[in-house]
XYZ file of N, CA, C and O in Angstrom:
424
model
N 121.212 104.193 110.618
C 121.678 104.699 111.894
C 123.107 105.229 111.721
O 123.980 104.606 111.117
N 123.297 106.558 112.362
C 124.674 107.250 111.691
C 125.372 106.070 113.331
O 124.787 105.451 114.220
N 127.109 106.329 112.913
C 127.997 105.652 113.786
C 128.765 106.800 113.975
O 128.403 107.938 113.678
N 130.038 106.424 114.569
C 130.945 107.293 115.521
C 132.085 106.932 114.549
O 132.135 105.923 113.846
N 132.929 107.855 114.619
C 134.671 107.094 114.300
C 135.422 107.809 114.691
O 135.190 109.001 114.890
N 136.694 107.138 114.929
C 137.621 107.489 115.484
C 139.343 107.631 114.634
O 140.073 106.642 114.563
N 139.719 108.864 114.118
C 140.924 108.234 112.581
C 142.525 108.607 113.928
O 142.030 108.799 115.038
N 143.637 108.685 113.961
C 144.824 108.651 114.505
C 145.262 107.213 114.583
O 144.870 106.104 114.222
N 146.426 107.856 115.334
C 147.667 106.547 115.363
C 147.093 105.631 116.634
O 146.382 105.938 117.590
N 147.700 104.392 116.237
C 147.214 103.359 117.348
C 147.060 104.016 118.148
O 145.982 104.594 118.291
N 148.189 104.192 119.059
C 148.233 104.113 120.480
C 147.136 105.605 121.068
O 146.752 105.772 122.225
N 146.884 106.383 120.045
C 145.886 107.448 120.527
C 144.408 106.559 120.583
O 143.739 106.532 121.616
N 144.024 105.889 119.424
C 143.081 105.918 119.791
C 142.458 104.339 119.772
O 141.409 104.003 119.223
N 143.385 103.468 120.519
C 142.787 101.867 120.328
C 141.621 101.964 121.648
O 140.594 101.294 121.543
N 141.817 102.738 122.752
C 140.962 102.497 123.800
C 139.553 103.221 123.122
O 138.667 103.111 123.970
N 139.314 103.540 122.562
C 138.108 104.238 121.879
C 137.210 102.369 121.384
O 136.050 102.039 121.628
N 138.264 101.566 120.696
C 137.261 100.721 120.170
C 136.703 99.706 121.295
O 136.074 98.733 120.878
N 136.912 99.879 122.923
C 136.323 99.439 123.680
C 134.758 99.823 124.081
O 133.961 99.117 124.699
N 134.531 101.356 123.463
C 133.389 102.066 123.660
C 132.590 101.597 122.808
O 131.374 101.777 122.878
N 133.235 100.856 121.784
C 131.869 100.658 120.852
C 132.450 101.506 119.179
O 131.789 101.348 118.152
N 133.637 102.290 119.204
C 133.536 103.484 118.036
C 134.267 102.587 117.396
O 135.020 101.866 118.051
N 134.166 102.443 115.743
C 135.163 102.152 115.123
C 136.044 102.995 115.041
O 135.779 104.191 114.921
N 137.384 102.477 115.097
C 138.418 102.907 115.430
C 139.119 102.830 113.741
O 138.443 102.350 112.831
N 140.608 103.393 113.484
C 140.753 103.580 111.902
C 142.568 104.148 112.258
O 143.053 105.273 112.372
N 143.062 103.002 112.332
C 144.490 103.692 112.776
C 145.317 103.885 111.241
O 145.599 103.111 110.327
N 145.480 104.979 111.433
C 146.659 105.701 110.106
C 147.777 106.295 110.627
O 147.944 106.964 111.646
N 148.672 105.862 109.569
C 150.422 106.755 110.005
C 150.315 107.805 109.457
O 150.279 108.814 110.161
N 150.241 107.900 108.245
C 150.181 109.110 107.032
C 149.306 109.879 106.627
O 148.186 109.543 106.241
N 149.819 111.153 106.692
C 148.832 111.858 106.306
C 147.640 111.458 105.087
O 146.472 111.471 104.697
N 148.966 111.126 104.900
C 147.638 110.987 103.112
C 146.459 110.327 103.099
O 145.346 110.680 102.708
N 146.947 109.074 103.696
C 146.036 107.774 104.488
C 145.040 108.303 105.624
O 144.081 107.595 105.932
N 145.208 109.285 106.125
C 144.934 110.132 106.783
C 143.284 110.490 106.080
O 142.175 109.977 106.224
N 143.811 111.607 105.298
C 142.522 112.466 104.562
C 142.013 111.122 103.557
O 140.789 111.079 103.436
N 142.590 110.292 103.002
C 141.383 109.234 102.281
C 140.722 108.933 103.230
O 139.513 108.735 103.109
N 141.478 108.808 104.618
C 140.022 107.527 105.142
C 138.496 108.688 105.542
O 137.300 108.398 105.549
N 139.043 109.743 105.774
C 138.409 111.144 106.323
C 137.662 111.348 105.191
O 136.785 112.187 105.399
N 137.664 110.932 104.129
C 136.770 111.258 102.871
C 136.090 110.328 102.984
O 134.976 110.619 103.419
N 136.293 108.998 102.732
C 135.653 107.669 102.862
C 134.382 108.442 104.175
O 133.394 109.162 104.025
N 134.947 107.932 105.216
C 134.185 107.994 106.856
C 133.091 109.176 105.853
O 132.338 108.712 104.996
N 133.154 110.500 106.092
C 132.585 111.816 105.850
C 131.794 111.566 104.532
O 131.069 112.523 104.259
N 131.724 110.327 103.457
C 130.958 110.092 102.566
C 129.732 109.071 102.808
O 128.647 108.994 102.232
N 130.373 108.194 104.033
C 129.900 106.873 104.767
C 128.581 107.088 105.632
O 127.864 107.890 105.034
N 128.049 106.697 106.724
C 127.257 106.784 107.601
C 127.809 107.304 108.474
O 127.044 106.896 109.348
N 128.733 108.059 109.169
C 128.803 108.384 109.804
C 129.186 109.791 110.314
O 130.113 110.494 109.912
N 127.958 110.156 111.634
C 128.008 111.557 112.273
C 128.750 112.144 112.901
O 128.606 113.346 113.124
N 129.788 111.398 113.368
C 130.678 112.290 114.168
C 131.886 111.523 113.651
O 131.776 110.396 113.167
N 133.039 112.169 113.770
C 134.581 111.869 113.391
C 135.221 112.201 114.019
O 135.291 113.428 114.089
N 136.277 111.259 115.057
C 136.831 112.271 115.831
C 138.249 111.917 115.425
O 138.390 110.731 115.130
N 139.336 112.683 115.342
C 140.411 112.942 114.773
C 141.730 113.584 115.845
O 141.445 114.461 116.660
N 143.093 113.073 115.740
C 144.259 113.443 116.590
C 144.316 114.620 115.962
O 144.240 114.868 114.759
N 144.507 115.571 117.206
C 145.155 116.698 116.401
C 145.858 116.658 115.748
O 145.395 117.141 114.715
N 147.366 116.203 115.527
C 148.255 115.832 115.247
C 147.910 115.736 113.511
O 148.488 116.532 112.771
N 147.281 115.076 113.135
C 146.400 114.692 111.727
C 145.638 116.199 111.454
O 145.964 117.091 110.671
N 144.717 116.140 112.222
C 144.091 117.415 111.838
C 144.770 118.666 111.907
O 143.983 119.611 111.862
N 146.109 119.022 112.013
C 146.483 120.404 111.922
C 147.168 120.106 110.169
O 147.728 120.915 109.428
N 146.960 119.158 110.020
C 147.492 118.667 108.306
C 146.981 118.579 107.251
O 147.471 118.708 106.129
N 145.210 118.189 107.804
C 144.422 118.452 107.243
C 143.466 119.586 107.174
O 142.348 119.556 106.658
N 144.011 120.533 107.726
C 142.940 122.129 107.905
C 141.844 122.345 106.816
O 140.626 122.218 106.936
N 142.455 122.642 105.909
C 142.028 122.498 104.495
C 140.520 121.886 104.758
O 139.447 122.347 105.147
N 140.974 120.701 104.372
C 139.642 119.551 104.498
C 138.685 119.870 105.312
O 137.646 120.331 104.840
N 138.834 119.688 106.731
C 138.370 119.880 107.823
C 137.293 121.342 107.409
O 136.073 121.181 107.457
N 137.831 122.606 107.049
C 137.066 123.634 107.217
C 136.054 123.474 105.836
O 134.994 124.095 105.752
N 136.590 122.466 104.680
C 135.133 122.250 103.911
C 133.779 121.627 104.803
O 132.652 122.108 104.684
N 134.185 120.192 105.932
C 133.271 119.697 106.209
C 132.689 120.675 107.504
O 131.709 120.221 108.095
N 133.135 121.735 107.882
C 132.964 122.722 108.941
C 131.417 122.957 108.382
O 130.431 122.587 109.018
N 131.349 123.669 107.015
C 130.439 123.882 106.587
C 129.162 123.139 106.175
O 128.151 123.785 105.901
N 129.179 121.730 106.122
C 128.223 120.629 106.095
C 127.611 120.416 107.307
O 128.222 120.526 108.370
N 126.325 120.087 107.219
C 125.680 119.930 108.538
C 126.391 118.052 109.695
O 126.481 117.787 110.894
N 126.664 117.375 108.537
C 126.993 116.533 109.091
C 128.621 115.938 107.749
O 128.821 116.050 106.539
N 129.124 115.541 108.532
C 129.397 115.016 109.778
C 130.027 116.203 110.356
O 130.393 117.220 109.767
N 130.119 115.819 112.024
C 131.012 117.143 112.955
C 131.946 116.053 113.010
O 131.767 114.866 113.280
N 133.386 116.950 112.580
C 134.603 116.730 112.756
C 135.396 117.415 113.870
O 135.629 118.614 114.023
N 135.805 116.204 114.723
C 136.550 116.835 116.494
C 137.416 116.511 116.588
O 137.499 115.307 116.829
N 138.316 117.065 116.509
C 140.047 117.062 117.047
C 140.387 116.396 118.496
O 140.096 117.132 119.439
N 140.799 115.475 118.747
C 140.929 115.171 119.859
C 142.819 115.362 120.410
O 143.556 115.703 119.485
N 143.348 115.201 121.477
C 144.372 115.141 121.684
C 144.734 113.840 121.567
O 143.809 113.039 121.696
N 146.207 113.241 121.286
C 146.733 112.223 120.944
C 147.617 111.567 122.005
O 147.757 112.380 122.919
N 148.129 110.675 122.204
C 149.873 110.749 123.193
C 150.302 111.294 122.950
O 150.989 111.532 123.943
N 150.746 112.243 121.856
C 151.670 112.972 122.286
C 151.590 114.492 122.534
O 152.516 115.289 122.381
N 150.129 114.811 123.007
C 149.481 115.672 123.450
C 148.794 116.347 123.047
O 148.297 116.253 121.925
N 148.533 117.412 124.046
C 147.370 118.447 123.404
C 148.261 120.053 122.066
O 149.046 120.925 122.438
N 147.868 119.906 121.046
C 148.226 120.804 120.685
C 147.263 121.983 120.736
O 148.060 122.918 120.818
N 146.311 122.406 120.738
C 145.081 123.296 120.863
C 144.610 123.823 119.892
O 144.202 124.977 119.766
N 144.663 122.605 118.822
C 144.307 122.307 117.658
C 142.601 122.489 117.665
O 141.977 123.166 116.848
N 141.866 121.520 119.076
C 140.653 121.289 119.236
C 139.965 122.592 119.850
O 138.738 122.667 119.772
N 140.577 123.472 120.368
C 140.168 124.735 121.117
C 140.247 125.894 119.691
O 139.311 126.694 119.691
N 141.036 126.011 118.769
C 141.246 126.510 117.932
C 140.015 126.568 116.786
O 139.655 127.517 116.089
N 139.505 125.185 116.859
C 138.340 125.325 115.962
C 137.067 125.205 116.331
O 136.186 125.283 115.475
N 136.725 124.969 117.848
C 135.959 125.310 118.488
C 135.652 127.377 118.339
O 134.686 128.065 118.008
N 136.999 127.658 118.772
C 136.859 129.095 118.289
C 136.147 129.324 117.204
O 134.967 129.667 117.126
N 136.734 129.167 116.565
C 136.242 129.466 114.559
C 134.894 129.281 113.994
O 134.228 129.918 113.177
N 134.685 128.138 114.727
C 133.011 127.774 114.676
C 132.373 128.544 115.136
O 131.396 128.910 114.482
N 132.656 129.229 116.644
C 131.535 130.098 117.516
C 131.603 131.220 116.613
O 130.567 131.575 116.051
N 133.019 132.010 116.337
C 133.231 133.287 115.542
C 132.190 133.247 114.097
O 131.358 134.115 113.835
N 132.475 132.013 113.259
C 131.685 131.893 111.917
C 129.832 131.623 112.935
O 128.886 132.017 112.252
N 129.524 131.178 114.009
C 127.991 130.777 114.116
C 127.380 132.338 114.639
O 126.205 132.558 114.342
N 128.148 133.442 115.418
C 127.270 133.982 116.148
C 128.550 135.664 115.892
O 128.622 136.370 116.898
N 129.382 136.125 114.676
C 129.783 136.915 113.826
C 130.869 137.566 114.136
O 131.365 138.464 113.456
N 131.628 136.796 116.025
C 132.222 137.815 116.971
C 132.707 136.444 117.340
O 132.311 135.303 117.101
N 134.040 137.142 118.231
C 135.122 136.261 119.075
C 133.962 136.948 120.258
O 133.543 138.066 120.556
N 133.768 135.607 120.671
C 132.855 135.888 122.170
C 133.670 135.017 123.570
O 133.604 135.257 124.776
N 134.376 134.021 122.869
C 135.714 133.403 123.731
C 136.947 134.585 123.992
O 137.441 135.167 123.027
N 137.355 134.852 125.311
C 138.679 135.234 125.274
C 139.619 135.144 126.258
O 139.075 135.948 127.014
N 140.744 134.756 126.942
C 141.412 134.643 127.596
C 141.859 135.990 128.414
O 142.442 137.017 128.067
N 141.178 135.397 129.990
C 141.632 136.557 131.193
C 142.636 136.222 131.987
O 142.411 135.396 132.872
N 143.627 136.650 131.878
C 144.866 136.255 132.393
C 145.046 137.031 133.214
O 146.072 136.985 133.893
């Protein structure tokens, strides 16, 4: 049975391990992308990740873009939204269907 996880700094994501997700608090980047290798080698289907982390790990992130599993999701952190998670939401639709079909009407 695949599981959930959750990688950022405490305070982003301790209320997550009330839902049930294992939770995986890291300071450092580095600590960061090991555990993101570990998780992404492990059982589990979804990963969800602080932006904050994931604009550090791009790199990484756009190898597992291409794997069917796991989906890797940027979430916002305390110390906010960077639009880190809207950014690769983009990229995905552009790489699934060959066109920016998202665009901002201001």
């Amino acid at each position: 049975m695949y599981r959930v996880a959750v990688i950022g700094d405490r305070d982003s994501i301790y209320g997550f391990a009330a839902l049930g997700l294992d939770v995986f608090p890291v300071s450092e980047l580095i600590e960061a992308g090991k555990t993101l290798r570990q998780l992404a080698e492990g059982n589990y289907a979804v990963i969800f990740i602080t932006e904050s982390l994931a604009q550090g790990l791009e790199r990484e992130l756009d190898h597992y873009r291409n794997l069917p599993l796991p989906a890797i999701i940027p979430i916002p952190g305390v110390s906010g939204n960077t639009g880190m998670g809207v950014k690769m939401v983009k990229k995905s639709v552009e790489q699934a269907v060959g066109s920016d079909i998202i665009f901002n009407e201001n």
